[in-house]
PDB file of C-alpha atoms in Angstrom:
ATOM      1  CA  GLN Z   9     -20.308   0.556  -0.436  1.00 53.00           C
ATOM      2  CA  THR Z  10     -22.849  -2.275  -0.424  1.00 71.00           C
ATOM      3  CA  GLU Z  11     -21.157  -3.659   2.696  1.00 76.00           C
ATOM      4  CA  GLY Z  12     -21.452  -0.338   4.531  1.00 84.00           C
ATOM      5  CA  ILE Z  13     -17.885  -0.569   5.829  1.00 92.00           C
ATOM      6  CA  GLU Z  14     -17.049   2.481   7.969  1.00 95.00           C
ATOM      7  CA  CYS Z  15     -13.445   3.408   7.203  1.00 96.00           C
ATOM      8  CA  GLU Z  16     -13.688   7.206   6.849  1.00 97.00           C
ATOM      9  CA  TRP Z  17     -13.948   6.920   3.047  1.00 95.00           C
ATOM     10  CA  GLN Z  18     -13.783  10.322   1.331  1.00 96.00           C
ATOM     11  CA  GLU Z  19     -13.939  11.265  -2.338  1.00 96.00           C
ATOM     12  CA  ARG Z  20     -11.985  14.504  -2.590  1.00 95.00           C
ATOM     13  CA  GLY Z  21      -9.283  13.616  -5.062  1.00 97.00           C
ATOM     14  CA  LEU Z  22      -5.539  13.932  -4.618  1.00 98.00           C
ATOM     15  CA  LEU Z  23      -3.230  16.926  -5.051  1.00 98.00           C
ATOM     16  CA  PHE Z  24       0.326  16.682  -6.393  1.00 98.00           C
ATOM     17  CA  VAL Z  25       1.954  19.917  -5.178  1.00 98.00           C
ATOM     18  CA  TYR Z  26       5.143  21.309  -6.729  1.00 98.00           C
ATOM     19  CA  ASP Z  27       7.475  23.873  -5.235  1.00 96.00           C
ATOM     20  CA  ASP Z  28       9.562  23.941  -8.415  1.00 94.00           C
ATOM     21  CA  ALA Z  29       8.111  25.444 -11.618  1.00 96.00           C
ATOM     22  CA  GLU Z  30      10.141  23.167 -13.868  1.00 97.00           C
ATOM     23  CA  GLY Z  31       8.827  20.085 -12.089  1.00 96.00           C
ATOM     24  CA  PHE Z  32       5.243  21.347 -12.199  1.00 98.00           C
ATOM     25  CA  GLU Z  33       5.388  22.110 -15.919  1.00 97.00           C
ATOM     26  CA  GLY Z  34       7.330  18.945 -16.695  1.00 97.00           C
ATOM     27  CA  TYR Z  35       4.599  16.783 -15.204  1.00 97.00           C
ATOM     28  CA  ALA Z  36       2.380  17.737 -18.152  1.00 97.00           C
ATOM     29  CA  GLU Z  37       4.104  15.036 -20.223  1.00 97.00           C
ATOM     30  CA  THR Z  38       3.261  12.380 -17.637  1.00 97.00           C
ATOM     31  CA  ASP Z  39      -0.301  13.659 -17.488  1.00 97.00           C
ATOM     32  CA  ARG Z  40      -0.609  13.337 -21.273  1.00 97.00           C
ATOM     33  CA  MET Z  41       0.593   9.736 -21.132  1.00 97.00           C
ATOM     34  CA  LEU Z  42      -1.770   8.790 -18.299  1.00 97.00           C
ATOM     35  CA  ARG Z  43      -4.658  10.566 -20.000  1.00 96.00           C
ATOM     36  CA  THR Z  44      -4.040   8.921 -23.377  1.00 97.00           C
ATOM     37  CA  GLU Z  45      -3.010   5.417 -22.338  1.00 97.00           C
ATOM     38  CA  PHE Z  46      -5.125   4.871 -19.235  1.00 95.00           C
ATOM     39  CA  GLY Z  47      -7.883   7.481 -19.267  1.00 96.00           C
ATOM     40  CA  VAL Z  48      -6.646   8.971 -15.968  1.00 95.00           C
ATOM     41  CA  ALA Z  49      -6.449  12.750 -16.169  1.00 96.00           C
ATOM     42  CA  ALA Z  50      -5.465  15.490 -13.731  1.00 98.00           C
ATOM     43  CA  THR Z  51      -6.408  19.176 -13.674  1.00 98.00           C
ATOM     44  CA  PRO Z  52      -3.469  21.616 -13.430  1.00 98.00           C
ATOM     45  CA  TYR Z  53      -3.614  24.704 -11.194  1.00 98.00           C
ATOM     46  CA  ASP Z  54      -0.996  27.412 -11.005  1.00 98.00           C
ATOM     47  CA  GLY Z  55       0.240  28.501  -7.591  1.00 98.00           C
ATOM     48  CA  HIS Z  56      -2.507  31.007  -6.849  1.00 98.00           C
ATOM     49  CA  GLN Z  57      -5.245  28.707  -8.140  1.00 98.00           C
ATOM     50  CA  ALA Z  58      -3.891  25.843  -6.054  1.00 98.00           C
ATOM     51  CA  VAL Z  59      -4.039  27.925  -2.873  1.00 98.00           C
ATOM     52  CA  GLU Z  60      -7.622  28.914  -3.696  1.00 98.00           C
ATOM     53  CA  LEU Z  61      -8.490  25.245  -4.116  1.00 98.00           C
ATOM     54  CA  GLU Z  62      -6.590  24.212  -0.960  1.00 98.00           C
ATOM     55  CA  PRO Z  63      -6.336  27.150   1.519  1.00 98.00           C
ATOM     56  CA  ALA Z  64      -4.181  25.094   3.907  1.00 98.00           C
ATOM     57  CA  LEU Z  65      -1.259  25.586   1.488  1.00 98.00           C
ATOM     58  CA  LYS Z  66       1.137  28.498   1.872  1.00 98.00           C
ATOM     59  CA  GLU Z  67       1.556  30.988  -0.961  1.00 97.00           C
ATOM     60  CA  GLY Z  68       4.602  30.637  -3.173  1.00 96.00           C
ATOM     61  CA  ILE Z  69       4.193  27.131  -4.564  1.00 97.00           C
ATOM     62  CA  ALA Z  70       4.642  26.647  -8.321  1.00 98.00           C
ATOM     63  CA  GLY Z  71       1.407  24.750  -8.843  1.00 98.00           C
ATOM     64  CA  ALA Z  72      -0.525  21.539  -8.315  1.00 98.00           C
ATOM     65  CA  TRP Z  73      -2.127  18.741 -10.315  1.00 98.00           C
ATOM     66  CA  HIS Z  74      -5.504  17.542  -9.021  1.00 98.00           C
ATOM     67  CA  TYR Z  75      -6.583  13.943  -9.586  1.00 97.00           C
ATOM     68  CA  GLU Z  76     -10.271  14.440  -8.930  1.00 96.00           C
ATOM     69  CA  GLY Z  77     -11.129  10.738  -9.128  1.00 94.00           C
ATOM     70  CA  ASP Z  78      -8.914   9.684  -6.231  1.00 95.00           C
ATOM     71  CA  CYS Z  79     -10.320   8.681  -2.843  1.00 95.00           C
ATOM     72  CA  HIS Z  80      -8.826   8.084   0.584  1.00 96.00           C
ATOM     73  CA  LEU Z  81      -9.671   6.315   3.827  1.00 96.00           C
ATOM     74  CA  ARG Z  82      -8.279   5.400   7.236  1.00 96.00           C
ATOM     75  CA  PRO Z  83      -6.511   2.051   6.736  1.00 94.00           C
ATOM     76  CA  ASP Z  84      -6.547   0.832  10.337  1.00 94.00           C
ATOM     77  CA  LYS Z  85     -10.329   1.275  10.445  1.00 96.00           C
ATOM     78  CA  LEU Z  86     -10.681  -0.532   7.118  1.00 96.00           C
ATOM     79  CA  MET Z  87      -8.712  -3.510   8.423  1.00 95.00           C
ATOM     80  CA  ALA Z  88     -10.688  -3.629  11.670  1.00 96.00           C
ATOM     81  CA  GLU Z  89     -13.975  -3.544   9.758  1.00 96.00           C
ATOM     82  CA  LEU Z  90     -12.862  -6.228   7.301  1.00 95.00           C
ATOM     83  CA  ARG Z  91     -11.773  -8.472  10.148  1.00 96.00           C
ATOM     84  CA  SER Z  92     -15.116  -8.035  11.880  1.00 95.00           C
ATOM     85  CA  ARG Z  93     -17.098  -8.857   8.723  1.00 94.00           C
ATOM     86  CA  LEU Z  94     -14.967 -11.928   7.978  1.00 94.00           C
ATOM     87  CA  ALA Z  95     -15.250 -13.212  11.544  1.00 96.00           C
ATOM     88  CA  VAL Z  96     -19.053 -13.054  11.271  1.00 94.00           C
ATOM     89  CA  ARG Z  97     -18.785 -15.192   8.115  1.00 94.00           C
ATOM     90  CA  GLY Z  98     -16.834 -17.865   9.956  1.00 96.00           C
ATOM     91  CA  VAL Z  99     -13.222 -16.933   9.164  1.00 95.00           C
ATOM     92  CA  GLU Z 100     -10.846 -17.903  11.986  1.00 94.00           C
ATOM     93  CA  PHE Z 101      -7.864 -15.638  12.728  1.00 95.00           C
ATOM     94  CA  MET Z 102      -4.770 -17.146  14.335  1.00 93.00           C
ATOM     95  CA  GLU Z 103      -2.533 -14.364  15.648  1.00 93.00           C
ATOM     96  CA  SER Z 104       1.124 -14.664  16.691  1.00 94.00           C
ATOM     97  CA  THR Z 105       1.422 -17.821  14.609  1.00 95.00           C
ATOM     98  CA  SER Z 106       4.639 -18.572  12.715  1.00 94.00           C
ATOM     99  CA  VAL Z 107       4.465 -20.685   9.533  1.00 94.00           C
ATOM    100  CA  GLN Z 108       7.053 -23.486   9.482  1.00 93.00           C
ATOM    101  CA  GLY Z 109       6.298 -25.088   6.111  1.00 94.00           C
ATOM    102  CA  PHE Z 110       4.108 -27.631   4.370  1.00 96.00           C
ATOM    103  CA  ASP Z 111       3.598 -31.355   4.497  1.00 95.00           C
ATOM    104  CA  SER Z 112       3.099 -32.650   0.985  1.00 92.00           C
ATOM    105  CA  ASP Z 113       2.502 -35.491  -1.389  1.00 90.00           C
ATOM    106  CA  PRO Z 114       4.493 -35.219  -4.617  1.00 85.00           C
ATOM    107  CA  ARG Z 115       3.955 -31.636  -5.859  1.00 87.00           C
ATOM    108  CA  ARG Z 116       0.921 -31.030  -3.643  1.00 95.00           C
ATOM    109  CA  ALA Z 117       0.725 -29.500  -0.161  1.00 97.00           C
ATOM    110  CA  THR Z 118      -1.582 -31.376   2.175  1.00 96.00           C
ATOM    111  CA  ARG Z 119      -1.006 -29.535   5.438  1.00 97.00           C
ATOM    112  CA  LEU Z 120       0.452 -26.264   6.694  1.00 97.00           C
ATOM    113  CA  ARG Z 121       2.658 -26.536   9.768  1.00 96.00           C
ATOM    114  CA  ALA Z 122       2.972 -23.598  12.166  1.00 96.00           C
ATOM    115  CA  VAL Z 123       3.836 -22.693  15.736  1.00 96.00           C
ATOM    116  CA  GLY Z 124       1.334 -20.733  17.831  1.00 93.00           C
ATOM    117  CA  GLY Z 125       2.090 -17.827  20.124  1.00 89.00           C
ATOM    118  CA  GLU Z 126       2.415 -20.104  23.148  1.00 90.00           C
ATOM    119  CA  GLY Z 127       4.777 -22.488  21.368  1.00 92.00           C
ATOM    120  CA  ASN Z 128       2.082 -25.029  20.513  1.00 94.00           C
ATOM    121  CA  ASP Z 129       2.101 -26.852  17.182  1.00 94.00           C
ATOM    122  CA  VAL Z 130      -0.601 -25.801  14.730  1.00 94.00           C
ATOM    123  CA  HIS Z 131      -1.702 -27.827  11.691  1.00 95.00           C
ATOM    124  CA  LEU Z 132      -4.062 -26.659   8.959  1.00 95.00           C
ATOM    125  CA  ASP Z 133      -5.369 -28.959   6.227  1.00 96.00           C
ATOM    126  CA  ALA Z 134      -6.753 -27.421   3.036  1.00 95.00           C
ATOM    127  CA  ASP Z 135      -7.285 -27.968  -0.675  1.00 95.00           C
ATOM    128  CA  HIS Z 136      -5.460 -24.721  -1.527  1.00 96.00           C
ATOM    129  CA  PHE Z 137      -3.119 -22.385   0.347  1.00 97.00           C
ATOM    130  CA  VAL Z 138      -2.621 -18.695  -0.477  1.00 98.00           C
ATOM    131  CA  VAL Z 139       0.595 -17.064   0.744  1.00 97.00           C
ATOM    132  CA  ALA Z 140      -0.177 -13.325   0.992  1.00 97.00           C
ATOM    133  CA  THR Z 141       2.596 -12.400   3.401  1.00 96.00           C
ATOM    134  CA  GLY Z 142       3.867  -9.119   1.998  1.00 97.00           C
ATOM    135  CA  ALA Z 143       7.416  -8.154   2.854  1.00 98.00           C
ATOM    136  CA  MET Z 144       7.828 -11.289   4.990  1.00 96.00           C
ATOM    137  CA  THR Z 145       7.433 -13.625   2.000  1.00 97.00           C
ATOM    138  CA  PRO Z 146      11.194 -14.228   1.447  1.00 97.00           C
ATOM    139  CA  PHE Z 147      11.308 -16.048   4.799  1.00 96.00           C
ATOM    140  CA  LEU Z 148       9.208 -18.761   3.102  1.00 96.00           C
ATOM    141  CA  ASN Z 149      11.426 -19.112   0.010  1.00 96.00           C
ATOM    142  CA  GLU Z 150      12.560 -22.625   0.933  1.00 95.00           C
ATOM    143  CA  HIS Z 151       8.983 -23.824   1.305  1.00 95.00           C
ATOM    144  CA  LEU Z 152       7.751 -22.083  -1.858  1.00 96.00           C
ATOM    145  CA  GLY Z 153      10.513 -23.555  -4.006  1.00 95.00           C
ATOM    146  CA  VAL Z 154      11.602 -20.196  -5.389  1.00 95.00           C
ATOM    147  CA  ARG Z 155      13.605 -17.147  -4.396  1.00 95.00           C
ATOM    148  CA  VAL Z 156      10.994 -14.405  -4.110  1.00 96.00           C
ATOM    149  CA  PRO Z 157      12.835 -11.098  -4.808  1.00 96.00           C
ATOM    150  CA  ILE Z 158      10.948  -8.898  -2.357  1.00 97.00           C
ATOM    151  CA  GLU Z 159      12.808  -6.249  -0.347  1.00 97.00           C
ATOM    152  CA  PRO Z 160      11.271  -4.486   2.677  1.00 98.00           C
ATOM    153  CA  GLY Z 161      10.982  -0.750   1.943  1.00 97.00           C
ATOM    154  CA  LYS Z 162      10.531   0.890   5.319  1.00 97.00           C
ATOM    155  CA  GLY Z 163       8.043   3.733   5.373  1.00 97.00           C
ATOM    156  CA  TYR Z 164       7.120   6.034   8.263  1.00 97.00           C
ATOM    157  CA  SER Z 165       4.075   7.983   9.356  1.00 97.00           C
ATOM    158  CA  ILE Z 166       3.052  10.316  12.170  1.00 98.00           C
ATOM    159  CA  THR Z 167      -0.588  10.469  13.286  1.00 97.00           C
ATOM    160  CA  MET Z 168      -2.025  13.326  15.358  1.00 97.00           C
ATOM    161  CA  PRO Z 169      -5.256  15.263  15.964  1.00 97.00           C
ATOM    162  CA  LYS Z 170      -6.531  17.621  13.278  1.00 97.00           C
ATOM    163  CA  PRO Z 171      -4.616  20.895  12.911  1.00 97.00           C
ATOM    164  CA  ALA Z 172      -6.493  24.199  13.087  1.00 95.00           C
ATOM    165  CA  ARG Z 173      -6.369  24.625   9.310  1.00 96.00           C
ATOM    166  CA  MET Z 174      -6.420  21.032   8.085  1.00 97.00           C
ATOM    167  CA  PRO Z 175      -6.107  20.346   4.342  1.00 98.00           C
ATOM    168  CA  LYS Z 176      -9.334  19.431   2.598  1.00 97.00           C
ATOM    169  CA  HIS Z 177      -7.510  17.134   0.187  1.00 98.00           C
ATOM    170  CA  PRO Z 178      -4.842  14.479   0.562  1.00 98.00           C
ATOM    171  CA  ILE Z 179      -1.608  16.031  -0.712  1.00 98.00           C
ATOM    172  CA  ILE Z 180       1.684  14.653  -2.009  1.00 98.00           C
ATOM    173  CA  PHE Z 181       4.491  17.199  -1.960  1.00 98.00           C
ATOM    174  CA  GLU Z 182       6.296  15.990  -5.041  1.00 95.00           C
ATOM    175  CA  ASP Z 183       9.596  17.757  -4.363  1.00 92.00           C
ATOM    176  CA  SER Z 184      10.023  15.956  -1.021  1.00 93.00           C
ATOM    177  CA  HIS Z 185       7.784  12.906  -1.693  1.00 94.00           C
ATOM    178  CA  VAL Z 186       5.967  13.494   1.598  1.00 97.00           C
ATOM    179  CA  ALA Z 187       2.200  13.017   1.868  1.00 97.00           C
ATOM    180  CA  VAL Z 188      -0.431  14.378   4.240  1.00 98.00           C
ATOM    181  CA  THR Z 189      -3.789  12.679   4.732  1.00 98.00           C
ATOM    182  CA  PRO Z 190      -6.733  14.519   6.318  1.00 98.00           C
ATOM    183  CA  MET Z 191      -8.989  11.960   8.003  1.00 97.00           C
ATOM    184  CA  LYS Z 192     -12.324  12.400   9.725  1.00 96.00           C
ATOM    185  CA  SER Z 193     -10.815  11.358  13.056  1.00 96.00           C
ATOM    186  CA  GLY Z 194      -7.273  12.662  12.684  1.00 96.00           C
ATOM    187  CA  TYR Z 195      -4.397  13.711  10.480  1.00 97.00           C
ATOM    188  CA  ARG Z 196      -1.369  11.819   9.154  1.00 98.00           C
ATOM    189  CA  ILE Z 197       1.981  12.743   7.617  1.00 98.00           C
ATOM    190  CA  GLY Z 198       3.824   9.909   5.913  1.00 97.00           C
ATOM    191  CA  SER Z 199       6.480   8.838   3.425  1.00 94.00           C
ATOM    192  CA  THR Z 200      10.183   7.955   3.078  1.00 92.00           C
ATOM    193  CA  MET Z 201      11.697   4.758   1.714  1.00 95.00           C
ATOM    194  CA  GLU Z 202      14.416   3.229   3.856  1.00 95.00           C
ATOM    195  CA  PHE Z 203      16.180   0.015   2.808  1.00 96.00           C
ATOM    196  CA  VAL Z 204      17.624  -1.323   6.062  1.00 96.00           C
ATOM    197  CA  GLY Z 205      16.384  -4.901   5.926  1.00 96.00           C
ATOM    198  CA  TYR Z 206      14.022  -5.857   8.736  1.00 97.00           C
ATOM    199  CA  ASN Z 207      15.339  -3.295  11.218  1.00 96.00           C
ATOM    200  CA  THR Z 208      12.538  -2.384  13.635  1.00 96.00           C
ATOM    201  CA  ALA Z 209      14.071   0.795  15.086  1.00 96.00           C
ATOM    202  CA  ILE Z 210      12.348   4.157  14.573  1.00 95.00           C
ATOM    203  CA  ASN Z 211      14.758   6.488  12.775  1.00 95.00           C
ATOM    204  CA  LYS Z 212      14.173   9.987  14.188  1.00 96.00           C
ATOM    205  CA  LYS Z 213      15.861  11.582  11.167  1.00 95.00           C
ATOM    206  CA  ARG Z 214      13.252  10.003   8.927  1.00 95.00           C
ATOM    207  CA  LEU Z 215      10.450  11.407  11.067  1.00 96.00           C
ATOM    208  CA  ALA Z 216      12.077  14.844  10.864  1.00 96.00           C
ATOM    209  CA  LEU Z 217      11.922  14.681   7.059  1.00 96.00           C
ATOM    210  CA  LEU Z 218       8.153  14.336   7.349  1.00 97.00           C
ATOM    211  CA  THR Z 219       7.651  17.234   9.738  1.00 97.00           C
ATOM    212  CA  ASP Z 220      10.074  19.506   7.835  1.00 97.00           C
ATOM    213  CA  ALA Z 221       8.121  19.038   4.603  1.00 96.00           C
ATOM    214  CA  ALA Z 222       4.796  19.723   6.294  1.00 97.00           C
ATOM    215  CA  GLU Z 223       6.168  22.933   7.818  1.00 97.00           C
ATOM    216  CA  LYS Z 224       7.467  24.076   4.446  1.00 97.00           C
ATOM    217  CA  TYR Z 225       4.126  23.865   2.659  1.00 98.00           C
ATOM    218  CA  LEU Z 226       1.314  24.203   5.208  1.00 98.00           C
ATOM    219  CA  HIS Z 227       0.066  27.071   7.378  1.00 98.00           C
ATOM    220  CA  ASP Z 228      -0.789  24.680  10.222  1.00 97.00           C
ATOM    221  CA  PRO Z 229       1.352  21.591   9.689  1.00 97.00           C
ATOM    222  CA  PHE Z 230       0.696  19.906  13.046  1.00 97.00           C
ATOM    223  CA  GLY Z 231      -2.324  19.156  15.183  1.00 94.00           C
ATOM    224  CA  GLY Z 232      -1.315  18.787  18.795  1.00 90.00           C
ATOM    225  CA  ALA Z 233       0.232  15.853  20.610  1.00 95.00           C
ATOM    226  CA  VAL Z 234       1.345  12.981  18.379  1.00 96.00           C
ATOM    227  CA  THR Z 235      -0.826   9.892  18.889  1.00 96.00           C
ATOM    228  CA  GLU Z 236       1.335   7.462  16.903  1.00 96.00           C
ATOM    229  CA  GLN Z 237       4.759   7.221  15.295  1.00 97.00           C
ATOM    230  CA  TRP Z 238       4.610   4.213  13.014  1.00 96.00           C
ATOM    231  CA  PHE Z 239       6.671   2.300  10.474  1.00 97.00           C
ATOM    232  CA  GLY Z 240       5.806  -0.498   8.073  1.00 96.00           C
ATOM    233  CA  TRP Z 241       7.617  -2.565   5.461  1.00 96.00           C
ATOM    234  CA  ARG Z 242       6.428  -2.143   1.900  1.00 97.00           C
ATOM    235  CA  PRO Z 243       6.944  -5.350  -0.128  1.00 98.00           C
ATOM    236  CA  MET Z 244       9.078  -3.859  -2.910  1.00 98.00           C
ATOM    237  CA  VAL Z 245       9.795  -5.734  -6.153  1.00 97.00           C
ATOM    238  CA  TRP Z 246      12.443  -4.355  -8.483  1.00 94.00           C
ATOM    239  CA  ASP Z 247      10.247  -4.366 -11.623  1.00 95.00           C
ATOM    240  CA  GLY Z 248       7.244  -2.813  -9.846  1.00 94.00           C
ATOM    241  CA  ARG Z 249       4.840  -5.707 -10.515  1.00 97.00           C
ATOM    242  CA  PRO Z 250       3.406  -8.023  -7.863  1.00 98.00           C
ATOM    243  CA  ILE Z 251       3.891 -11.782  -7.848  1.00 98.00           C
ATOM    244  CA  ILE Z 252       0.597 -13.616  -8.375  1.00 98.00           C
ATOM    245  CA  ASP Z 253       1.369 -17.194  -9.301  1.00 97.00           C
ATOM    246  CA  ARG Z 254       1.511 -20.830  -8.318  1.00 97.00           C
ATOM    247  CA  SER Z 255       4.401 -21.943  -6.118  1.00 96.00           C
ATOM    248  CA  PRO Z 256       6.942 -23.976  -8.134  1.00 95.00           C
ATOM    249  CA  ALA Z 257       7.078 -26.465  -5.241  1.00 95.00           C
ATOM    250  CA  HIS Z 258       3.355 -27.190  -4.885  1.00 96.00           C
ATOM    251  CA  ARG Z 259       0.495 -27.240  -7.377  1.00 95.00           C
ATOM    252  CA  ASN Z 260      -1.989 -25.966  -4.805  1.00 96.00           C
ATOM    253  CA  VAL Z 261       0.051 -23.224  -3.094  1.00 97.00           C
ATOM    254  CA  TRP Z 262      -0.378 -19.716  -4.504  1.00 98.00           C
ATOM    255  CA  ILE Z 263       1.766 -16.619  -3.975  1.00 98.00           C
ATOM    256  CA  ALA Z 264       0.124 -13.179  -3.844  1.00 98.00           C
ATOM    257  CA  ALA Z 265       2.752 -10.694  -2.681  1.00 98.00           C
ATOM    258  CA  GLY Z 266       5.068  -7.896  -3.751  1.00 98.00           C
ATOM    259  CA  HIS Z 267       2.539  -5.126  -4.300  1.00 98.00           C
ATOM    260  CA  SER Z 268       5.097  -2.429  -3.407  1.00 96.00           C
ATOM    261  CA  MET Z 269       3.242   0.823  -2.609  1.00 94.00           C
ATOM    262  CA  LEU Z 270      -0.097  -0.168  -4.178  1.00 94.00           C
ATOM    263  CA  GLY Z 271      -1.387  -2.882  -1.871  1.00 93.00           C
ATOM    264  CA  LEU Z 272      -4.783  -1.343  -1.188  1.00 93.00           C
ATOM    265  CA  SER Z 273      -5.302  -0.285  -4.811  1.00 93.00           C
ATOM    266  CA  LEU Z 274      -4.465  -3.743  -6.174  1.00 96.00           C
ATOM    267  CA  ALA Z 275      -6.032  -5.841  -3.410  1.00 95.00           C
ATOM    268  CA  THR Z 276      -9.429  -6.506  -4.974  1.00 95.00           C
ATOM    269  CA  GLY Z 277      -7.998  -7.298  -8.407  1.00 97.00           C
ATOM    270  CA  THR Z 278      -5.426  -9.616  -6.841  1.00 98.00           C
ATOM    271  CA  GLY Z 279      -8.071 -11.447  -4.841  1.00 97.00           C
ATOM    272  CA  ARG Z 280     -10.173 -11.974  -7.937  1.00 97.00           C
ATOM    273  CA  LEU Z 281      -7.204 -13.171  -9.998  1.00 98.00           C
ATOM    274  CA  VAL Z 282      -6.075 -15.647  -7.318  1.00 98.00           C
ATOM    275  CA  ALA Z 283      -9.601 -17.064  -7.076  1.00 97.00           C
ATOM    276  CA  GLU Z 284      -9.740 -17.478 -10.862  1.00 97.00           C
ATOM    277  CA  LEU Z 285      -6.331 -19.150 -11.005  1.00 96.00           C
ATOM    278  CA  LEU Z 286      -7.007 -21.702  -8.283  1.00 93.00           C
ATOM    279  CA  GLN Z 287     -10.381 -22.545  -9.874  1.00 94.00           C
ATOM    280  CA  GLY Z 288      -8.612 -23.124 -13.190  1.00 92.00           C
ATOM    281  CA  GLY Z 289     -11.011 -21.034 -15.250  1.00 89.00           C
ATOM    282  CA  GLU Z 290     -10.688 -17.964 -17.441  1.00 96.00           C
ATOM    283  CA  THR Z 291      -9.003 -14.961 -15.822  1.00 97.00           C
ATOM    284  CA  HIS Z 292     -10.156 -11.353 -16.119  1.00 97.00           C
ATOM    285  CA  VAL Z 293      -6.582 -10.206 -16.864  1.00 96.00           C
ATOM    286  CA  ASP Z 294      -3.571 -11.975 -18.373  1.00 97.00           C
ATOM    287  CA  PRO Z 295      -1.605 -13.435 -15.434  1.00 97.00           C
ATOM    288  CA  THR Z 296       1.632 -13.760 -17.427  1.00 97.00           C
ATOM    289  CA  PRO Z 297       3.208 -10.426 -16.296  1.00 97.00           C
ATOM    290  CA  PHE Z 298       2.829 -11.506 -12.657  1.00 98.00           C
ATOM    291  CA  ARG Z 299       4.455 -14.939 -12.885  1.00 97.00           C
ATOM    292  CA  VAL Z 300       7.288 -15.650 -10.488  1.00 96.00           C
ATOM    293  CA  SER Z 301       9.226 -17.327 -13.306  1.00 95.00           C
ATOM    294  CA  ARG Z 302      10.052 -13.917 -14.762  1.00 95.00           C
ATOM    295  CA  PHE Z 303      12.848 -13.673 -12.203  1.00 91.00           C
ATOM    296  CA  ALA Z 304      14.454 -16.978 -13.164  1.00 79.00           C
TER     297      ALA Z 304
END
């Protein structure tokens, strides 16, 4: 907030909506655990109360859990704003550049080698290198000296103008695992997890799963002509924890990847931890659970 970044930030919480009464009631055990262990509590609403809270929902749902402390934003605007602020501070962005590896002295990288978008060689010298390459990280395994067990989990979204009766809250329909996000400048339906490697094709059946779920639960599920059909690869790790650690091949190369579906939530903590690790000082959290050696 001190930076004044305009990314359509809204503090309206998050609704977990259940069509099935057993699922709605069963979530109480999870809520107790989160409340007790982490201090994160949700407020339960039965079906009628949930519709009063969120009039965009159709009658007939079993209930909803409201996480009042949750917030949401428009991620593309956040990234554009961050890029602009960093550029003003002197950060140089090199687009369409493919990393080829490192030049090194024994156990220490001295230079990063890459190829630019026009086929020109690019060299970057630095004291430290941070590899924060998400689902693409396994392509650098040879240069990192370790097999990084990240799998691309393909997720889809559909962005469109606001519907006539747009939800006030972001909603996850727990029975179908589909989410809707009401934004100041639009409306998005997203979800699915498709493990098809690095396939770049848009699967129309996956998009239909999104629209079918929205139609099931919402009075006005769509908002006019679709402005974007999108997919992205989530960097999924089988134990659910990111990899934040030094590369086994180089003392001054750091890996920060594998954040699965929590990249934005964990970004600031990851950045702080990486900075602490490369400075060699005390860390604000124990880095042991995030070491890449856990997969050895």
